[in-house]
Amino acid sequence: MYDKILMVDDDRELLKMLSRYFTWKEYTVITAENGIEALEKINTNPDIILLDVNMPGMDGIEVCRRIRDTVSCPIIFLTAKVEEQDRVMGLLSGGDDYILKPFSLKELDARIIAHLKREERLRRKTEQRFYGDLVIDYACKQVQIKGQSVELTKLEYEIIEFLSMNPEIVFEKERIYEKINGYDAEGDSRVVTELIRRIRKKIKVYTEQEYIETVWGMGYKWTK
């Protein structure tokens, strides 16, 4: 397989165990023991990142915020926290998934495989779609309006991609959350509501055209 994983955790024993397991599974493994070291190793261009939330100094949420604008690969948070607000903060910072400690290696492996397969499917898309002044390039994962690139986080782009590839179909917030977060996700309408608010704000900089319509009591749809 030889996909590259960057693992970031201040627990050295956990890092050693994960490194042995995923090396055996034929991944290329890179490790970092804190947030600063993680930032230094981002230039290794990992295919996926496992990121501990609770680290001294710079925590995982801050690491994710700092790298997300330049790193598009999936980020899975490893955390002992279970509070809803922690999950919301992590996802809004640019994370793609959560797995709670202690976790099964088989479950973590399955989530990694699911995210990597999803990334591969997205890379294979070459189609562009045009909606008036708005252009979506599915291969490059870019949105342009009147020739200007719209700066979007990974989750913001994935909401646009999912809805635009299914125009005029109404999706509940929970369904949107499940689609953009992949394997075994549980719906969280607060995250979707906030992401769509941000998308609309960014689009409004360039045009007054509304592309994501709220269908009250039901969810959202992409308008042609």
GROMACS .gro file of C-alpha atoms in nm:
model
  224
    1MET     CA    1   0.000   0.000   0.000
    2TYR     CA    2   0.274   0.248   0.109
    3ASP     CA    3   0.037   0.533   0.192
    4LYS     CA    4   0.209   0.778   0.427
    5ILE     CA    5   0.072   0.836   0.778
    6LEU     CA    6   0.183   1.118   1.007
    7MET     CA    7   0.109   1.021   1.370
    8VAL     CA    8   0.117   1.294   1.634
    9ASP     CA    9   0.086   1.205   2.003
   10ASP     CA   10   0.279   1.283   2.321
   11ASP     CA   11   0.236   0.923   2.439
   12ARG     CA   12   0.559   0.758   2.322
   13GLU     CA   13   0.444   0.405   2.395
   14LEU     CA   14   0.126   0.455   2.194
   15LEU     CA   15   0.330   0.597   1.905
   16LYS     CA   16   0.562   0.295   1.912
   17MET     CA   17   0.269   0.052   1.912
   18LEU     CA   18   0.089   0.234   1.628
   19SER     CA   19   0.411   0.264   1.430
   20ARG     CA   20   0.481  -0.109   1.456
   21TYR     CA   21   0.127  -0.203   1.358
   22PHE     CA   22   0.093   0.027   1.059
   23THR     CA   23   0.445  -0.046   0.935
   24TRP     CA   24   0.342  -0.412   0.939
   25LYS     CA   25   0.032  -0.309   0.740
   26GLU     CA   26   0.272  -0.162   0.479
   27TYR     CA   27   0.221   0.206   0.549
   28THR     CA   28   0.504   0.456   0.557
   29VAL     CA   29   0.492   0.590   0.913
   30ILE     CA   30   0.619   0.929   1.034
   31THR     CA   31   0.584   1.022   1.401
   32ALA     CA   32   0.583   1.344   1.603
   33GLU     CA   33   0.558   1.379   1.980
   34ASN     CA   34   0.419   1.733   2.000
   35GLY     CA   35   0.253   2.006   1.799
   36ILE     CA   36   0.573   2.191   1.706
   37GLU     CA   37   0.733   1.873   1.574
   38ALA     CA   38   0.414   1.799   1.379
   39LEU     CA   39   0.434   2.137   1.204
   40GLU     CA   40   0.795   2.064   1.113
   41LYS     CA   41   0.703   1.730   0.955
   42ILE     CA   42   0.405   1.849   0.751
   43ASN     CA   43   0.640   1.898   0.454
   44THR     CA   44   0.666   1.518   0.428
   45ASN     CA   45   0.326   1.539   0.251
   46PRO     CA   46   0.136   1.270   0.443
   47ASP     CA   47  -0.167   1.099   0.289
   48ILE     CA   48  -0.345   1.101   0.625
   49ILE     CA   49  -0.276   1.244   0.973
   50LEU     CA   50  -0.357   1.093   1.313
   51LEU     CA   51  -0.360   1.382   1.558
   52ASP     CA   52  -0.389   1.366   1.936
   53VAL     CA   53  -0.612   1.640   2.076
   54ASN     CA   54  -0.466   1.668   2.427
   55MET     CA   55  -0.098   1.757   2.405
   56PRO     CA   56   0.096   2.002   2.623
   57GLY     CA   57   0.193   2.330   2.463
   58MET     CA   58   0.023   2.332   2.123
   59ASP     CA   59  -0.277   2.097   2.126
   60GLY     CA   60  -0.415   1.906   1.828
   61ILE     CA   61  -0.691   2.158   1.758
   62GLU     CA   62  -0.437   2.438   1.716
   63VAL     CA   63  -0.213   2.219   1.498
   64CYS     CA   64  -0.511   2.142   1.275
   65ARG     CA   65  -0.602   2.510   1.244
   66ARG     CA   66  -0.248   2.601   1.144
   67ILE     CA   67  -0.206   2.336   0.875
   68ARG     CA   68  -0.554   2.303   0.728
   69ASP     CA   69  -0.526   2.583   0.472
   70THR     CA   70  -0.221   2.416   0.316
   71VAL     CA   71  -0.285   2.046   0.387
   72SER     CA   72  -0.580   1.875   0.223
   73CYS     CA   73  -0.532   1.516   0.342
   74PRO     CA   74  -0.774   1.363   0.596
   75ILE     CA   75  -0.710   1.436   0.965
   76ILE     CA   76  -0.836   1.192   1.229
   77PHE     CA   77  -0.835   1.317   1.586
   78LEU     CA   78  -0.735   1.075   1.863
   79THR     CA   79  -0.891   1.184   2.191
   80ALA     CA   80  -1.014   1.074   2.532
   81LYS     CA   81  -1.265   1.361   2.535
   82VAL     CA   82  -1.627   1.283   2.457
   83GLU     CA   83  -1.801   1.620   2.510
   84GLU     CA   84  -2.004   1.742   2.213
   85GLN     CA   85  -1.834   2.083   2.210
   86ASP     CA   86  -1.493   1.919   2.176
   87ARG     CA   87  -1.612   1.725   1.870
   88VAL     CA   88  -1.763   2.039   1.720
   89MET     CA   89  -1.445   2.242   1.776
   90GLY     CA   90  -1.231   1.971   1.624
   91LEU     CA   91  -1.441   1.937   1.311
   92LEU     CA   92  -1.474   2.313   1.263
   93SER     CA   93  -1.097   2.347   1.292
   94GLY     CA   94  -1.065   2.125   0.984
   95GLY     CA   95  -1.065   1.771   1.122
   96ASP     CA   96  -1.239   1.492   0.934
   97ASP     CA   97  -1.306   1.229   1.197
   98TYR     CA   98  -1.275   1.136   1.564
   99ILE     CA   99  -1.179   0.813   1.732
  100LEU     CA  100  -1.196   0.781   2.110
  101LYS     CA  101  -0.917   0.638   2.325
  102PRO     CA  102  -0.885   0.354   2.402
  103PHE     CA  103  -0.959   0.229   2.052
  104SER     CA  104  -0.934  -0.092   1.854
  105LEU     CA  105  -0.647  -0.107   1.604
  106LYS     CA  106  -0.880  -0.279   1.359
  107GLU     CA  107  -1.134   0.003   1.387
  108LEU     CA  108  -0.866   0.268   1.341
  109ASP     CA  109  -0.729   0.078   1.042
  110ALA     CA  110  -1.078   0.055   0.892
  111ARG     CA  111  -1.134   0.428   0.930
  112ILE     CA  112  -0.797   0.507   0.773
  113ILE     CA  113  -0.872   0.279   0.477
  114ALA     CA  114  -1.217   0.436   0.433
  115HIS     CA  115  -1.076   0.790   0.429
  116LEU     CA  116  -0.794   0.699   0.190
  117LYS     CA  117  -1.033   0.526  -0.051
  118ARG     CA  118  -1.258   0.829  -0.041
  119GLU     CA  119  -0.963   1.055  -0.123
  120GLU     CA  120  -0.872   0.831  -0.416
  121ARG     CA  121  -1.228   0.850  -0.553
  122LEU     CA  122  -1.213   1.229  -0.531
  123ARG     CA  123  -0.876   1.238  -0.710
  124ARG     CA  124  -1.024   1.044  -1.000
  125LYS     CA  125  -1.292   1.303  -1.063
  126THR     CA  126  -1.204   1.531  -1.353
  127GLU     CA  127  -1.540   1.691  -1.417
  128GLN     CA  128  -1.609   2.061  -1.385
  129ARG     CA  129  -1.957   2.199  -1.333
  130PHE     CA  130  -2.074   2.550  -1.405
  131TYR     CA  131  -2.348   2.732  -1.217
  132GLY     CA  132  -2.361   3.079  -1.365
  133ASP     CA  133  -2.056   3.264  -1.232
  134LEU     CA  134  -1.960   2.971  -1.006
  135VAL     CA  135  -1.733   2.691  -1.129
  136ILE     CA  136  -1.654   2.374  -0.933
  137ASP     CA  137  -1.342   2.178  -1.031
  138TYR     CA  138  -1.384   1.836  -0.869
  139ALA     CA  139  -1.034   1.719  -0.965
  140CYS     CA  140  -0.856   2.016  -0.809
  141LYS     CA  141  -1.114   2.056  -0.531
  142GLN     CA  142  -1.154   2.423  -0.611
  143VAL     CA  143  -1.444   2.664  -0.636
  144GLN     CA  144  -1.418   2.981  -0.841
  145ILE     CA  145  -1.663   3.268  -0.877
  146LYS     CA  146  -1.612   3.516  -1.160
  147GLY     CA  147  -1.262   3.377  -1.205
  148GLN     CA  148  -1.168   3.428  -0.838
  149SER     CA  149  -1.079   3.129  -0.617
  150VAL     CA  150  -1.292   3.093  -0.305
  151GLU     CA  151  -1.081   2.995  -0.002
  152LEU     CA  152  -1.259   2.701   0.158
  153THR     CA  153  -1.171   2.454   0.432
  154LYS     CA  154  -1.180   2.084   0.347
  155LEU     CA  155  -1.523   2.028   0.505
  156GLU     CA  156  -1.667   2.344   0.348
  157TYR     CA  157  -1.555   2.225   0.004
  158GLU     CA  158  -1.692   1.875   0.063
  159ILE     CA  159  -2.036   2.012   0.151
  160ILE     CA  160  -2.036   2.209  -0.175
  161GLU     CA  161  -1.919   1.904  -0.368
  162PHE     CA  162  -2.178   1.671  -0.216
  163LEU     CA  163  -2.473   1.907  -0.259
  164SER     CA  164  -2.371   2.025  -0.608
  165MET     CA  165  -2.337   1.668  -0.734
  166ASN     CA  166  -2.695   1.607  -0.618
  167PRO     CA  167  -2.870   1.930  -0.722
  168GLU     CA  168  -3.229   2.000  -0.616
  169ILE     CA  169  -3.228   1.706  -0.374
  170VAL     CA  170  -3.300   1.801  -0.014
  171PHE     CA  171  -3.068   1.646   0.246
  172GLU     CA  172  -3.113   1.653   0.621
  173LYS     CA  173  -2.827   1.804   0.821
  174GLU     CA  174  -2.743   1.465   0.972
  175ARG     CA  175  -2.723   1.306   0.626
  176ILE     CA  176  -2.486   1.579   0.504
  177TYR     CA  177  -2.267   1.527   0.809
  178GLU     CA  178  -2.250   1.153   0.748
  179LYS     CA  179  -2.156   1.199   0.381
  180ILE     CA  180  -1.874   1.444   0.442
  181ASN     CA  181  -1.732   1.256   0.741
  182GLY     CA  182  -1.734   0.910   0.592
  183TYR     CA  183  -1.701   0.590   0.794
  184ASP     CA  184  -1.949   0.535   1.074
  185ALA     CA  185  -2.012   0.904   1.141
  186GLU     CA  186  -2.288   1.024   1.371
  187GLY     CA  187  -2.483   1.326   1.253
  188ASP     CA  188  -2.415   1.660   1.419
  189SER     CA  189  -2.643   1.933   1.286
  190ARG     CA  190  -2.454   2.209   1.472
  191VAL     CA  191  -2.142   2.146   1.264
  192VAL     CA  192  -2.332   2.145   0.933
  193THR     CA  193  -2.525   2.461   1.020
  194GLU     CA  194  -2.207   2.650   1.104
  195LEU     CA  195  -2.020   2.524   0.795
  196ILE     CA  196  -2.302   2.627   0.562
  197ARG     CA  197  -2.316   2.969   0.729
  198ARG     CA  198  -1.945   3.009   0.657
  199ILE     CA  199  -1.983   2.891   0.297
  200ARG     CA  200  -2.259   3.144   0.232
  201LYS     CA  201  -2.052   3.424   0.385
  202LYS     CA  202  -1.755   3.341   0.162
  203ILE     CA  203  -1.967   3.317  -0.153
  204LYS     CA  204  -2.139   3.648  -0.074
  205VAL     CA  205  -1.804   3.825  -0.106
  206TYR     CA  206  -1.824   3.758  -0.482
  207THR     CA  207  -2.194   3.730  -0.565
  208GLU     CA  208  -2.542   3.773  -0.422
  209GLN     CA  209  -2.650   3.449  -0.591
  210GLU     CA  210  -2.767   3.187  -0.338
  211TYR     CA  211  -2.648   2.837  -0.425
  212ILE     CA  212  -2.738   2.650  -0.105
  213GLU     CA  213  -3.105   2.681  -0.017
  214THR     CA  214  -3.250   2.615   0.327
  215VAL     CA  215  -3.562   2.400   0.314
  216TRP     CA  216  -3.715   2.476   0.651
  217GLY     CA  217  -3.784   2.174   0.866
  218MET     CA  218  -3.605   1.945   0.621
  219GLY     CA  219  -3.248   2.050   0.545
  220TYR     CA  220  -3.053   2.199   0.254
  221LYS     CA  221  -3.031   2.161  -0.123
  222TRP     CA  222  -2.813   2.290  -0.407
  223THR     CA  223  -3.006   2.510  -0.648
  224LYS     CA  224  -2.935   2.503  -1.021
   0.00000   0.00000   0.00000
